[in-house]
mmCIF file of C-alpha atoms in Angstrom:
data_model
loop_
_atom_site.group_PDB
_atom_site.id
_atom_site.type_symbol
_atom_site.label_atom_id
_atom_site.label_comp_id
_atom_site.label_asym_id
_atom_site.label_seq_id
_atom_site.Cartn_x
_atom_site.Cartn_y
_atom_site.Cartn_z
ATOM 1 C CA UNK F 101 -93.584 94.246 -96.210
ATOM 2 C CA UNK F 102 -95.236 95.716 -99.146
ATOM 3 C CA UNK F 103 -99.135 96.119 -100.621
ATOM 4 C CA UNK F 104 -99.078 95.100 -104.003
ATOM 5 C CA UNK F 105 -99.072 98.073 -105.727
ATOM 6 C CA UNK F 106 -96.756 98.426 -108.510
ATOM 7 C CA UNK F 107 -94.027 101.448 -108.379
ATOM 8 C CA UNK F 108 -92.585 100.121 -112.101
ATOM 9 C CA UNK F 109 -92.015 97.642 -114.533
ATOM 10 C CA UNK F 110 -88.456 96.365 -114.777
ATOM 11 C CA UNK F 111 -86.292 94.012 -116.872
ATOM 12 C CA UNK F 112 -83.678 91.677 -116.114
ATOM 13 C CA UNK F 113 -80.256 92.871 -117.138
ATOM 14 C CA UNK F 114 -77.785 90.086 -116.437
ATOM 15 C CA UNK F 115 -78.332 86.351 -114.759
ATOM 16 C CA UNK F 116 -75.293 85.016 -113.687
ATOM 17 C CA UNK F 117 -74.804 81.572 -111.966
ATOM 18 C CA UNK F 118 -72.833 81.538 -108.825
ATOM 19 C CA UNK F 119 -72.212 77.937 -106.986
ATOM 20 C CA UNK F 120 -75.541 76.402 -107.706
ATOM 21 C CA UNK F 121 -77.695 79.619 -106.764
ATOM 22 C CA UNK F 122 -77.655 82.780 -109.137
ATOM 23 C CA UNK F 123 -77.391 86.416 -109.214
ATOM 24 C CA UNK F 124 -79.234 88.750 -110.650
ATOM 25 C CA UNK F 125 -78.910 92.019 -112.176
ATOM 26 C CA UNK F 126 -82.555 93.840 -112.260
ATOM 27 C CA UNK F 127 -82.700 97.025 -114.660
ATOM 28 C CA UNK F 128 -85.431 99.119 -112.773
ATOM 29 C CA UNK F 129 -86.503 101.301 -114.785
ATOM 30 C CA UNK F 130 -88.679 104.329 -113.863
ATOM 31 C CA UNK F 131 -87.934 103.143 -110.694
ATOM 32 C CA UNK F 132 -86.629 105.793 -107.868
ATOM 33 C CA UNK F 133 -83.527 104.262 -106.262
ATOM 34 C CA UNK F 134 -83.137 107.336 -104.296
ATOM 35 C CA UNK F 135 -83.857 106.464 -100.903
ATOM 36 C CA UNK F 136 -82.983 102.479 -101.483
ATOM 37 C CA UNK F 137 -79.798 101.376 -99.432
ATOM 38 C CA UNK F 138 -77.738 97.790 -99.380
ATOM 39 C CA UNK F 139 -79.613 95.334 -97.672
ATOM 40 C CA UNK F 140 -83.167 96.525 -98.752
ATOM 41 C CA UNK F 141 -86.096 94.665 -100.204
ATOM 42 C CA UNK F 142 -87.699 94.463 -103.365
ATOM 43 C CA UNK F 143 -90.248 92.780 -104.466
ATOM 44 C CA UNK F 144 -89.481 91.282 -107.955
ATOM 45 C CA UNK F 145 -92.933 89.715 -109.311
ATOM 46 C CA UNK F 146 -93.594 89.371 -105.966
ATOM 47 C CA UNK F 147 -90.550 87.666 -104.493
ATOM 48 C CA UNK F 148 -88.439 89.702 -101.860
ATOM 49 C CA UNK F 149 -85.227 89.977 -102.666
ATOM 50 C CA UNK F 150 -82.368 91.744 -100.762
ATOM 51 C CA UNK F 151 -80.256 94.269 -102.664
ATOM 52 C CA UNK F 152 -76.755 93.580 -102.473
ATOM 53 C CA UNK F 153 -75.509 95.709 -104.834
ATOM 54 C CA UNK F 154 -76.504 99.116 -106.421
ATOM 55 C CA UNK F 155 -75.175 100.186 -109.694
ATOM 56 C CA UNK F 156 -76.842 103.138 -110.584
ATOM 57 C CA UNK F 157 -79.880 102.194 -113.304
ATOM 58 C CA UNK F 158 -80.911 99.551 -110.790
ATOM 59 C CA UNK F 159 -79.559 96.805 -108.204
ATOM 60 C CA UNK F 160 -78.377 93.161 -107.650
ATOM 61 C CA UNK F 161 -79.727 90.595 -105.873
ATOM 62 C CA UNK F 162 -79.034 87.018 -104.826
ATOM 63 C CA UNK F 163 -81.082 83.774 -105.549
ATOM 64 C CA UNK F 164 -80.740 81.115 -103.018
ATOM 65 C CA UNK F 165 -81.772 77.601 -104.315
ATOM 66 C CA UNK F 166 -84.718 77.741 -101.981
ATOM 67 C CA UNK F 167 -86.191 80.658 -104.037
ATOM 68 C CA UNK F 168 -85.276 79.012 -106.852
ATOM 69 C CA UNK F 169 -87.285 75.887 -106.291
ATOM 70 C CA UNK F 170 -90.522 77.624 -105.623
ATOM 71 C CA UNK F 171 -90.748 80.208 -108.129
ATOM 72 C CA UNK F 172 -90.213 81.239 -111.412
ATOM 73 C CA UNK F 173 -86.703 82.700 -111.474
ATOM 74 C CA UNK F 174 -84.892 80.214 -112.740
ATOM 75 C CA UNK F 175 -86.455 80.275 -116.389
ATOM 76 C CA UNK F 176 -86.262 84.307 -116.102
ATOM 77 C CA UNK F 177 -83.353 85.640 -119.161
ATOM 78 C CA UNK F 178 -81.784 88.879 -120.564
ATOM 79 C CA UNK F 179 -85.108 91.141 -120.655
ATOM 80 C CA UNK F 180 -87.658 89.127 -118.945
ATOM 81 C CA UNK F 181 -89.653 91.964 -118.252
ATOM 82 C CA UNK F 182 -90.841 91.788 -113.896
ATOM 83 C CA UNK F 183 -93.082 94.265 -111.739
ATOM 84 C CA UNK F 184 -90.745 96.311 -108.996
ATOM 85 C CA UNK F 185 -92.446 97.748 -105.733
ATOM 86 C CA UNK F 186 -90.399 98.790 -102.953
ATOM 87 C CA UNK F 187 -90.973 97.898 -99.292
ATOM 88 C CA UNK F 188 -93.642 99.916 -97.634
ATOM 89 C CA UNK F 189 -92.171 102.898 -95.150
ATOM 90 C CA UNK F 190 -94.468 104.040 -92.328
ATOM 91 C CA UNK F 191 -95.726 106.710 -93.845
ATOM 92 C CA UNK F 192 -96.844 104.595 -97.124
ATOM 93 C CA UNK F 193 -100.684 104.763 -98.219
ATOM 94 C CA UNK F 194 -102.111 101.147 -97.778
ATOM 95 C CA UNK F 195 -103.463 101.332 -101.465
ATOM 96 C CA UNK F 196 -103.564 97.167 -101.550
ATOM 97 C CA UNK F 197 -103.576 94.491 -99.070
ATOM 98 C CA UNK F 198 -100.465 93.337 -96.768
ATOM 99 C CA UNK F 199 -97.879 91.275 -98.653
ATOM 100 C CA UNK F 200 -94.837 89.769 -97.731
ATOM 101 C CA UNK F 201 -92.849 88.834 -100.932
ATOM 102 C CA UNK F 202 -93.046 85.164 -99.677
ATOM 103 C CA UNK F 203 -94.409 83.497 -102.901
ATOM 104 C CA UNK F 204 -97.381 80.682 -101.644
ATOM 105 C CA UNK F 205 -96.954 78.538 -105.121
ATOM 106 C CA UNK F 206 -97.441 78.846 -108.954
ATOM 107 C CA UNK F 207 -100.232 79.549 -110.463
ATOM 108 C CA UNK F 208 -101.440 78.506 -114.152
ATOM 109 C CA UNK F 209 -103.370 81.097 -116.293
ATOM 110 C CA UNK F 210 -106.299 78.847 -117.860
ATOM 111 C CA UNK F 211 -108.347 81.416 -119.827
ATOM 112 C CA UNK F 212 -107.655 84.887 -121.089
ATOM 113 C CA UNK F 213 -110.835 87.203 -122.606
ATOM 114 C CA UNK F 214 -111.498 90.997 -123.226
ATOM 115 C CA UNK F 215 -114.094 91.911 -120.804
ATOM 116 C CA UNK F 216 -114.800 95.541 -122.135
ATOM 117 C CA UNK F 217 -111.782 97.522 -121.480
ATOM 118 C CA UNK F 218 -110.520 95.149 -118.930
ATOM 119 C CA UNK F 219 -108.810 91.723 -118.886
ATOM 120 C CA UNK F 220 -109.826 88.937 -117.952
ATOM 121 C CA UNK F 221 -108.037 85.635 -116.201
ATOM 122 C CA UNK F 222 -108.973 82.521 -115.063
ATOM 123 C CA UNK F 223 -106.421 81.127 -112.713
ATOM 124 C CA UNK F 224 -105.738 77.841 -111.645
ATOM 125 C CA UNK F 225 -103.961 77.763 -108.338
ATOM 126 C CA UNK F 226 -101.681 74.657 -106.897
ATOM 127 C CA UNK F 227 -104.701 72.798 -105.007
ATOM 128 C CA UNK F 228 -103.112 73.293 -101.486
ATOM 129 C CA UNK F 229 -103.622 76.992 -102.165
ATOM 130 C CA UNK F 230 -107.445 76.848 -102.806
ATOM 131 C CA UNK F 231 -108.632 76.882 -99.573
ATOM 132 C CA UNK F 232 -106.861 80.587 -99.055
ATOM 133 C CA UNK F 233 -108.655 82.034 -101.609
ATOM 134 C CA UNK F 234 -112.236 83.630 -101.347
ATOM 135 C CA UNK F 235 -114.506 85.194 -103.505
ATOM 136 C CA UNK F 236 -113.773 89.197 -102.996
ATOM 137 C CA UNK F 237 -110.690 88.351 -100.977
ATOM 138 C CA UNK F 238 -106.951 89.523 -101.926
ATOM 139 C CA UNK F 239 -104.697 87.385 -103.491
ATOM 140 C CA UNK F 240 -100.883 88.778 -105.296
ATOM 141 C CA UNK F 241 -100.044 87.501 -108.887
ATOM 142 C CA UNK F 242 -96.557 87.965 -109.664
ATOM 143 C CA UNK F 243 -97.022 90.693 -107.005
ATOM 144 C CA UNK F 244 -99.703 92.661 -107.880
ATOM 145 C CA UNK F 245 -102.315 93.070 -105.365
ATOM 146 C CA UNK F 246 -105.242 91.996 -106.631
ATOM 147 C CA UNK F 247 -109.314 90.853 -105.832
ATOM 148 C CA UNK F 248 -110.396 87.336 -106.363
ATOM 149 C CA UNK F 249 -114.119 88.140 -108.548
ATOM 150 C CA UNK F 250 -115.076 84.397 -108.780
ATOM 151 C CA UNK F 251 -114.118 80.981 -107.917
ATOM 152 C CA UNK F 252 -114.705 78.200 -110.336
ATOM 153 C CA UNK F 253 -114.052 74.600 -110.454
ATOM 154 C CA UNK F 254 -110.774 75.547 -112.682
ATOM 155 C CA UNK F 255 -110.012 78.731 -110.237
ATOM 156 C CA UNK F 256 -110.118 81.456 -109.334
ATOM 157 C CA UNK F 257 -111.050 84.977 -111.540
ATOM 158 C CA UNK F 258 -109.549 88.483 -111.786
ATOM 159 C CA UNK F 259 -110.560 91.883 -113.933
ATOM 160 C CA UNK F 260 -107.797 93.729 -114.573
ATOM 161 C CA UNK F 261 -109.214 96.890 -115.379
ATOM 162 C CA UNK F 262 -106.531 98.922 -118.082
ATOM 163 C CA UNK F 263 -104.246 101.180 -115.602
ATOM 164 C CA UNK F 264 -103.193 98.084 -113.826
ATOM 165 C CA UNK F 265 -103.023 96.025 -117.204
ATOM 166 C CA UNK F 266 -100.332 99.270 -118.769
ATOM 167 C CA UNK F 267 -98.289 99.609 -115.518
ATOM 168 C CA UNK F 268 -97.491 95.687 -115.238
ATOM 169 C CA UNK F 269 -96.617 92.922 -116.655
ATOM 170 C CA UNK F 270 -100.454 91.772 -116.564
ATOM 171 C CA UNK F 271 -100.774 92.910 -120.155
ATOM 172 C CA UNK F 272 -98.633 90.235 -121.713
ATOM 173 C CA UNK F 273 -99.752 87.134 -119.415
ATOM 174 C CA UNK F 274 -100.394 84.397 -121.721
ATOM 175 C CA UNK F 275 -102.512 81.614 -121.186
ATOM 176 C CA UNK F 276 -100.737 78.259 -119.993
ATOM 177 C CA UNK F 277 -97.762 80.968 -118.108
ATOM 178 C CA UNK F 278 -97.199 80.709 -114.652
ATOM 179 C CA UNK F 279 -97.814 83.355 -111.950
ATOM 180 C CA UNK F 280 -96.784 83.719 -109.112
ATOM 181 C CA UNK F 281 -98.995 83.590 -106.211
ATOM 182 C CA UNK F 282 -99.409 84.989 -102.750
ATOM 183 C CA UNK F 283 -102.228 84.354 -100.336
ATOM 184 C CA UNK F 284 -103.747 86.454 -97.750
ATOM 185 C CA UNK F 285 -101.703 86.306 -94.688
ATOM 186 C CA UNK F 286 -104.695 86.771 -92.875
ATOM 187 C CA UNK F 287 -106.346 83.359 -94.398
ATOM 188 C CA UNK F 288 -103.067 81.401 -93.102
ATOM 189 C CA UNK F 289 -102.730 83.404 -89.613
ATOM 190 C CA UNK F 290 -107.175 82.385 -89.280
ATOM 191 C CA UNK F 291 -106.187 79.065 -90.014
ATOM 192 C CA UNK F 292 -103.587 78.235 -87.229
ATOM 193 C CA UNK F 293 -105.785 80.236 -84.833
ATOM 194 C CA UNK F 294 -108.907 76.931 -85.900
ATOM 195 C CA UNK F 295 -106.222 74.109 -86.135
ATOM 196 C CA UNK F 296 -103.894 75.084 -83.122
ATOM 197 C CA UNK F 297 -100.402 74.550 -83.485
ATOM 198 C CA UNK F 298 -99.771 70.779 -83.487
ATOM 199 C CA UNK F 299 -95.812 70.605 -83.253
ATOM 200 C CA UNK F 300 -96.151 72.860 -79.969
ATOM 201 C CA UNK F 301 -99.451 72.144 -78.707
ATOM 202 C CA UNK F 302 -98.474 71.843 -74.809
ATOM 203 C CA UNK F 303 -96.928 75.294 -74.939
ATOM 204 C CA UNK F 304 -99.216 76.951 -77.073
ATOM 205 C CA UNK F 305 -101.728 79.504 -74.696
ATOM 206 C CA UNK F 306 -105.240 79.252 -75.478
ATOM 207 C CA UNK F 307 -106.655 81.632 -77.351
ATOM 208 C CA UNK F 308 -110.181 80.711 -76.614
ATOM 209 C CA UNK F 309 -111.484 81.609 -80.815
ATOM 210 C CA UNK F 310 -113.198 78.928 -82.325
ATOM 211 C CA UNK F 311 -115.130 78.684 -85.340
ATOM 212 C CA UNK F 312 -118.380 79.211 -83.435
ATOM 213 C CA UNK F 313 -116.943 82.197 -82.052
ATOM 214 C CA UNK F 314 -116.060 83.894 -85.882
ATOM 215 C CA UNK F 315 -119.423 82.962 -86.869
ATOM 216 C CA UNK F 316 -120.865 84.534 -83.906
ATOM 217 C CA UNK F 317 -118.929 87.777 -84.659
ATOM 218 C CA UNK F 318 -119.703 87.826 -87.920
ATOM 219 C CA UNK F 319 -115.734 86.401 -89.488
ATOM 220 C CA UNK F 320 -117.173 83.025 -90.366
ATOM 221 C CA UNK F 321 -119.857 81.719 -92.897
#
């Protein structure tokens, strides 16, 4: 589990391919490694990935093909620059919004523009994401935990105000590159509390919530 706040930005150090899945060698950076062990998560533009190995100026991770068909790994090379967080202890200050490291889909960046000191993006997501996304609601890019301004016929829009623009890889997105995006959890988890769950609908209990029931408590609109 993490929030979305960045710890540092990393590079990729070495992609190797291993039986039709790949391995990769992340170069973290400012990162502290000091209380990381094997078998840990980080999240690597916002995809958890297991260290398997720990060389000393940062650690190793595999790729399964899964991973690799739903994000943007497989075009990453030597020095592909990616944002590093580690996973959140107990003790951690809840600075963003819950993340998992699950990425939802890619995202296209359709406009960038100065906005006084800040950026800003116009984001087209994949349209089976759209219904996740609200206006002032969280949503990750490439694992930064972020707040949905606007949405738009095109998208969605973000500010990214200058600390979070220096301390990731924000201030090199490109229009036309591809992000990688994580819903709220809390927008899926709403959503199979409305629909029910289908595939195990004589054993699921019921809950008794209902969209007149979130309106009526002030969670629906």
């Amino acid at each position: 589990m993490f929030t979305g706040i960045i710890e540092a930005v990393g590079s990729v150090a070495s992609v190797e391919n291993k039986q039709g899945d790949i391995r990769l060698r992340i170069a973290t950076g400012a990162l502290d490694l000091a209380d990381v062990q094997l078998g840990d998560s980080i999240a690597t533009n916002g995809v958890c990935l297991t260290v398997v190995e720990l060389p000393g100026d940062g650690f190793v991770a595999d790729v399964s093909r899964e991973s690799l068909a739903h994000t943007q790994i497989g075009n990453w090379g030597k020095g592909t620059a990616v944002n590093l967080e580690k996973a959140m202890m107990p003790t951690t200050r809840m600075g963003g919004h819950i993340v998992t490291g699950h990425v939802d889909g890619l995202g296209t960046i359709k406009k960038r523009n100065a906005d006084a000191r800040s950026i800003q993006f116009v984001i087209e997501p994949p349209a089976n994401l759209k219904k996740y996304i609200a206006a002032k609601g969280s949503i990750t890019v490439d694992g930064v935990s972020l707040t949905a301004n606007a949405l738009n016929p095109m998208g969605f829009e973000l500010n990214i105000v200058p600390h979070t623009a220096q301390e990731t890889t924000l201030y090199a997105a490109k229009e036309g590159q591809q992000v990688h995006l994580e819903v709220d959890i809390i927008a899926r988890y709403l959503e199979q509390l409305l629909t029910g769950n289908k595939d195990g609908a004589a054993h699921a209990p019921q809950s008794g919530i209902s969209q007149a029931f979130l309106a009526q408590n002030g969670f629906w609109k």
